[in-house]
């Protein structure tokens, strides 16, 4: 082999070794594998006491008895709870509540037994709100009742406009307001009687901006009614079991309650 070929061959070999990192050249550094970015932790939706809540179960001691409870906690700090047994109303509570720092408390709570009397009596009620629901417990009760949230959109007066018939509870027993003759909810939320009985009244529904419920006021004429000359304030909503319009409130002194249920 000629010396010229040896030189060319050696030069070619040297270039190949250099390109491949050999013959003392720098080694090829493998690319760094990127560290996977952890998926962001989902932030749970804030728990709130505001809303419409419900629960139903079969009585443990009577399999033929269906117990239903509904509660409305409005954004203005007022609340009502209602309970039915086999569709018959048997307990009513009206109260004020405060929910702050995940702590729920009630004050000025009053109870009525609509099958006996709508005279209100003081009641001690406690509660809690968690991701499991709204838990209510009367003082002295061995256990509480946990209700589930009912999803709803803000109330609209247009959804409840019309003439209603049904039944009411006030005074010493059922019926004082002859609602079988009807009353009307007008497009501006006004409540008017149908001028059929001697008990005349008028009032107003105001929609909640947070849920499908309303506050209401109802003022009675000075004569002809159980609540003569008094004004009742409370909460109205479509109850979640039979979709009836129900309303429960109390007079200013919190001594007498008024309940209505009915449909158009």
Short mmCIF file of C-alpha atoms in Angstrom, two decimals:
data_model
loop_
_atom_site.label_atom_id
_atom_site.label_comp_id
_atom_site.label_asym_id
_atom_site.label_seq_id
_atom_site.Cartn_x
_atom_site.Cartn_y
_atom_site.Cartn_z
CA UNK A 1 0.00 0.00 0.00
CA UNK A 2 1.40 3.36 -0.89
CA UNK A 3 2.11 5.95 1.80
CA UNK A 4 -0.46 8.25 0.22
CA UNK A 5 -3.22 5.69 0.73
CA UNK A 6 -2.13 5.14 4.35
CA UNK A 7 -2.36 8.86 5.08
CA UNK A 8 -5.81 9.12 3.51
CA UNK A 9 -7.04 6.05 5.32
CA UNK A 10 -5.74 7.31 8.67
CA UNK A 11 -7.31 10.74 8.12
CA UNK A 12 -10.69 9.19 7.25
CA UNK A 13 -10.58 6.92 10.31
CA UNK A 14 -9.70 9.87 12.56
CA UNK A 15 -12.65 11.90 11.22
CA UNK A 16 -15.05 9.00 11.78
CA UNK A 17 -13.86 8.48 15.36
CA UNK A 18 -14.22 12.19 16.10
CA UNK A 19 -17.76 12.28 14.72
CA UNK A 20 -18.70 9.24 16.78
CA UNK A 21 -17.15 10.62 19.95
CA UNK A 22 -14.28 8.22 19.85
CA UNK A 23 -10.60 8.80 20.02
CA UNK A 24 -10.93 11.03 23.02
CA UNK A 25 -13.78 13.24 21.65
CA UNK A 26 -16.71 14.44 23.75
CA UNK A 27 -19.34 11.77 24.44
CA UNK A 28 -22.90 12.34 23.27
CA UNK A 29 -25.08 13.35 26.26
CA UNK A 30 -28.54 11.79 26.20
CA UNK A 31 -31.45 14.27 26.30
CA UNK A 32 -32.98 14.82 29.76
CA UNK A 33 -36.37 13.17 30.28
CA UNK A 34 -38.83 15.87 31.35
CA UNK A 35 -40.41 15.40 34.77
CA UNK A 36 -44.18 14.84 34.36
CA UNK A 37 -46.28 17.76 35.59
CA UNK A 38 -48.69 16.66 38.30
CA UNK A 39 -52.33 17.07 37.41
CA UNK A 40 -53.87 19.99 39.32
CA UNK A 41 -55.94 18.96 42.33
CA UNK A 42 -59.61 19.69 41.78
CA UNK A 43 -60.92 22.28 44.20
CA UNK A 44 -64.22 21.08 45.69
CA UNK A 45 -67.19 23.35 45.24
CA UNK A 46 -67.79 25.48 48.34
CA UNK A 47 -70.38 24.04 50.68
CA UNK A 48 -73.28 26.37 51.38
CA UNK A 49 -76.36 26.17 53.53
CA UNK A 50 -78.46 28.18 51.09
CA UNK A 51 -80.83 26.16 48.97
CA UNK A 52 -83.70 23.72 48.87
CA UNK A 53 -83.17 20.37 50.59
CA UNK A 54 -85.18 17.15 50.81
CA UNK A 55 -85.15 13.65 52.32
CA UNK A 56 -87.53 10.69 52.33
CA UNK A 57 -87.44 7.30 54.01
CA UNK A 58 -89.69 4.52 55.22
CA UNK A 59 -90.35 4.62 58.95
CA UNK A 60 -88.23 1.97 60.64
CA UNK A 61 -91.13 0.93 62.87
CA UNK A 62 -93.79 1.03 60.15
CA UNK A 63 -92.89 -0.02 56.61
CA UNK A 64 -96.17 1.45 55.35
CA UNK A 65 -95.27 4.95 56.50
CA UNK A 66 -93.33 7.15 54.08
CA UNK A 67 -91.69 10.07 55.87
CA UNK A 68 -90.74 13.14 53.80
CA UNK A 69 -88.94 16.31 54.86
CA UNK A 70 -88.13 19.46 52.92
CA UNK A 71 -86.24 22.58 53.96
CA UNK A 72 -85.61 25.96 52.36
CA UNK A 73 -82.75 28.15 53.56
CA UNK A 74 -83.00 31.50 51.81
CA UNK A 75 -80.14 33.91 51.19
CA UNK A 76 -81.73 36.43 53.62
CA UNK A 77 -81.10 34.14 56.62
CA UNK A 78 -84.66 32.85 57.02
CA UNK A 79 -85.62 29.19 56.72
CA UNK A 80 -88.53 26.78 56.95
CA UNK A 81 -88.75 23.02 57.34
CA UNK A 82 -91.79 20.89 56.54
CA UNK A 83 -92.50 17.21 57.21
CA UNK A 84 -95.13 14.87 55.77
CA UNK A 85 -96.17 11.35 56.68
CA UNK A 86 -97.75 9.50 53.76
CA UNK A 87 -98.41 12.86 52.15
CA UNK A 88 -100.09 14.43 55.20
CA UNK A 89 -98.36 17.46 56.65
CA UNK A 90 -97.46 16.85 60.30
CA UNK A 91 -94.74 19.31 61.30
CA UNK A 92 -93.66 22.87 60.45
CA UNK A 93 -90.70 24.94 61.61
CA UNK A 94 -89.79 28.54 60.86
CA UNK A 95 -86.42 29.88 61.90
CA UNK A 96 -83.48 32.19 61.31
CA UNK A 97 -80.09 30.74 60.52
CA UNK A 98 -76.47 31.79 60.29
CA UNK A 99 -73.84 29.95 58.28
CA UNK A 100 -70.23 31.07 58.60
CA UNK A 101 -66.87 29.28 58.54
CA UNK A 102 -68.66 26.00 57.83
CA UNK A 103 -70.68 26.36 61.03
CA UNK A 104 -74.50 26.38 60.95
CA UNK A 105 -76.64 27.73 63.77
CA UNK A 106 -80.34 28.50 64.23
CA UNK A 107 -82.14 31.10 66.30
CA UNK A 108 -85.73 32.18 66.93
CA UNK A 109 -87.03 28.78 65.87
CA UNK A 110 -90.75 28.10 66.17
CA UNK A 111 -92.76 24.95 65.53
CA UNK A 112 -96.38 24.21 64.65
CA UNK A 113 -98.40 21.01 64.53
CA UNK A 114 -100.77 21.73 61.64
CA UNK A 115 -103.12 18.89 62.52
CA UNK A 116 -103.76 20.33 65.97
CA UNK A 117 -103.00 24.05 66.05
CA UNK A 118 -100.99 26.64 64.19
CA UNK A 119 -100.07 28.33 67.46
CA UNK A 120 -96.29 28.46 67.42
CA UNK A 121 -94.07 27.15 70.19
CA UNK A 122 -90.35 27.71 70.68
CA UNK A 123 -88.02 24.96 69.50
CA UNK A 124 -84.27 24.38 69.82
CA UNK A 125 -82.74 23.26 66.54
CA UNK A 126 -79.15 22.53 65.56
CA UNK A 127 -77.60 21.67 62.23
CA UNK A 128 -74.55 21.16 60.10
CA UNK A 129 -73.69 21.31 56.40
CA UNK A 130 -71.15 19.10 54.67
CA UNK A 131 -70.57 17.46 51.31
CA UNK A 132 -73.00 14.77 52.52
CA UNK A 133 -75.87 17.24 52.91
CA UNK A 134 -77.77 19.31 55.46
CA UNK A 135 -78.19 17.66 58.85
CA UNK A 136 -80.94 18.89 61.19
CA UNK A 137 -81.49 17.81 64.78
CA UNK A 138 -83.97 18.90 67.42
CA UNK A 139 -82.49 19.28 70.88
CA UNK A 140 -82.97 16.05 72.79
CA UNK A 141 -83.35 13.90 69.68
CA UNK A 142 -81.18 10.79 69.56
CA UNK A 143 -80.17 11.41 65.97
CA UNK A 144 -80.42 13.95 63.20
CA UNK A 145 -81.83 13.85 59.70
CA UNK A 146 -79.60 14.47 56.67
CA UNK A 147 -81.23 16.09 53.64
CA UNK A 148 -79.89 16.22 50.09
CA UNK A 149 -79.65 19.39 48.01
CA UNK A 150 -82.28 19.94 45.34
CA UNK A 151 -80.76 21.72 42.36
CA UNK A 152 -82.76 24.72 41.25
CA UNK A 153 -82.50 27.92 39.26
CA UNK A 154 -83.50 31.39 40.49
CA UNK A 155 -87.23 31.84 40.91
CA UNK A 156 -89.41 33.58 38.35
CA UNK A 157 -92.81 35.11 39.07
CA UNK A 158 -94.01 33.98 35.64
CA UNK A 159 -93.73 30.35 36.81
CA UNK A 160 -96.32 30.84 39.57
CA UNK A 161 -98.79 33.27 38.00
CA UNK A 162 -102.33 31.91 38.09
CA UNK A 163 -105.32 31.03 40.27
CA UNK A 164 -104.73 28.53 43.06
CA UNK A 165 -106.97 26.23 45.03
CA UNK A 166 -106.00 23.96 47.87
CA UNK A 167 -106.08 23.96 51.65
CA UNK A 168 -104.62 26.02 54.44
CA UNK A 169 -103.92 25.75 58.14
CA UNK A 170 -104.18 28.56 60.66
CA UNK A 171 -105.59 29.25 64.12
CA UNK A 172 -106.82 26.32 66.14
CA UNK A 173 -107.07 23.86 63.28
CA UNK A 174 -107.26 23.35 59.52
CA UNK A 175 -108.79 25.98 57.28
CA UNK A 176 -109.59 29.58 57.94
CA UNK A 177 -108.75 30.82 54.46
CA UNK A 178 -111.33 29.50 52.03
CA UNK A 179 -108.79 28.75 49.34
CA UNK A 180 -111.13 26.30 47.67
CA UNK A 181 -112.63 29.52 46.23
CA UNK A 182 -109.21 30.47 44.97
CA UNK A 183 -106.73 33.29 45.10
CA UNK A 184 -104.55 34.73 42.38
CA UNK A 185 -100.87 35.45 41.85
CA UNK A 186 -100.54 38.27 39.32
CA UNK A 187 -97.68 38.95 36.92
CA UNK A 188 -96.10 41.50 39.26
CA UNK A 189 -96.13 39.00 42.15
CA UNK A 190 -99.22 40.47 43.83
CA UNK A 191 -101.42 38.04 45.77
CA UNK A 192 -105.13 38.86 45.70
CA UNK A 193 -108.19 37.07 47.05
CA UNK A 194 -111.19 36.32 44.88
CA UNK A 195 -113.58 38.32 47.08
CA UNK A 196 -115.69 35.22 47.72
CA UNK A 197 -115.53 35.06 51.51
CA UNK A 198 -115.54 37.65 54.30
CA UNK A 199 -111.84 37.06 54.88
CA UNK A 200 -110.12 39.53 52.60
CA UNK A 201 -106.37 39.67 52.16
CA UNK A 202 -103.62 40.81 49.83
CA UNK A 203 -99.92 40.26 49.61
CA UNK A 204 -96.76 39.98 47.57
CA UNK A 205 -94.37 37.29 46.35
CA UNK A 206 -90.71 38.25 45.87
CA UNK A 207 -88.45 35.78 44.02
CA UNK A 208 -85.13 34.58 45.37
CA UNK A 209 -82.10 35.29 43.20
CA UNK A 210 -80.40 32.08 44.34
CA UNK A 211 -83.02 29.33 44.18
CA UNK A 212 -86.56 28.50 43.08
CA UNK A 213 -88.26 29.94 46.15
CA UNK A 214 -89.97 33.17 47.22
CA UNK A 215 -90.49 35.32 50.25
CA UNK A 216 -94.08 36.38 50.78
CA UNK A 217 -96.11 38.82 52.82
CA UNK A 218 -99.86 38.52 53.35
CA UNK A 219 -101.95 41.13 55.16
CA UNK A 220 -105.47 40.41 56.40
CA UNK A 221 -108.37 42.80 56.76
CA UNK A 222 -109.32 43.90 60.29
CA UNK A 223 -112.27 41.50 60.45
CA UNK A 224 -113.50 38.24 59.03
CA UNK A 225 -110.23 36.29 59.39
CA UNK A 226 -108.48 34.29 62.07
CA UNK A 227 -105.47 36.60 61.75
CA UNK A 228 -107.51 39.81 61.67
CA UNK A 229 -105.42 42.85 60.82
CA UNK A 230 -102.15 40.96 60.97
CA UNK A 231 -99.35 40.55 58.44
CA UNK A 232 -97.71 37.18 57.88
CA UNK A 233 -94.25 36.82 56.37
CA UNK A 234 -92.63 33.60 55.25
CA UNK A 235 -91.35 31.44 52.42
CA UNK A 236 -93.13 29.87 49.44
CA UNK A 237 -91.78 27.27 47.00
CA UNK A 238 -92.70 24.27 44.88
CA UNK A 239 -92.21 21.37 47.28
CA UNK A 240 -90.05 18.62 45.72
CA UNK A 241 -92.31 15.61 46.27
CA UNK A 242 -95.64 16.49 44.63
CA UNK A 243 -94.64 19.81 43.01
CA UNK A 244 -97.36 21.77 44.84
CA UNK A 245 -96.95 25.40 45.72
CA UNK A 246 -96.56 25.57 49.49
CA UNK A 247 -96.17 28.59 51.76
CA UNK A 248 -95.43 28.83 55.47
CA UNK A 249 -95.01 31.94 57.54
CA UNK A 250 -95.73 33.59 60.87
CA UNK A 251 -97.17 36.81 62.22
CA UNK A 252 -94.84 39.50 63.57
CA UNK A 253 -95.13 38.26 67.15
CA UNK A 254 -94.26 34.69 66.09
CA UNK A 255 -97.33 33.40 67.91
CA UNK A 256 -99.41 32.19 64.96
CA UNK A 257 -98.44 30.40 61.79
CA UNK A 258 -100.04 30.20 58.37
CA UNK A 259 -99.59 27.33 55.91
CA UNK A 260 -100.98 26.83 52.43
CA UNK A 261 -100.59 24.12 49.81
CA UNK A 262 -102.27 23.99 46.46
CA UNK A 263 -102.01 24.01 42.71
CA UNK A 264 -103.28 25.93 39.69
#
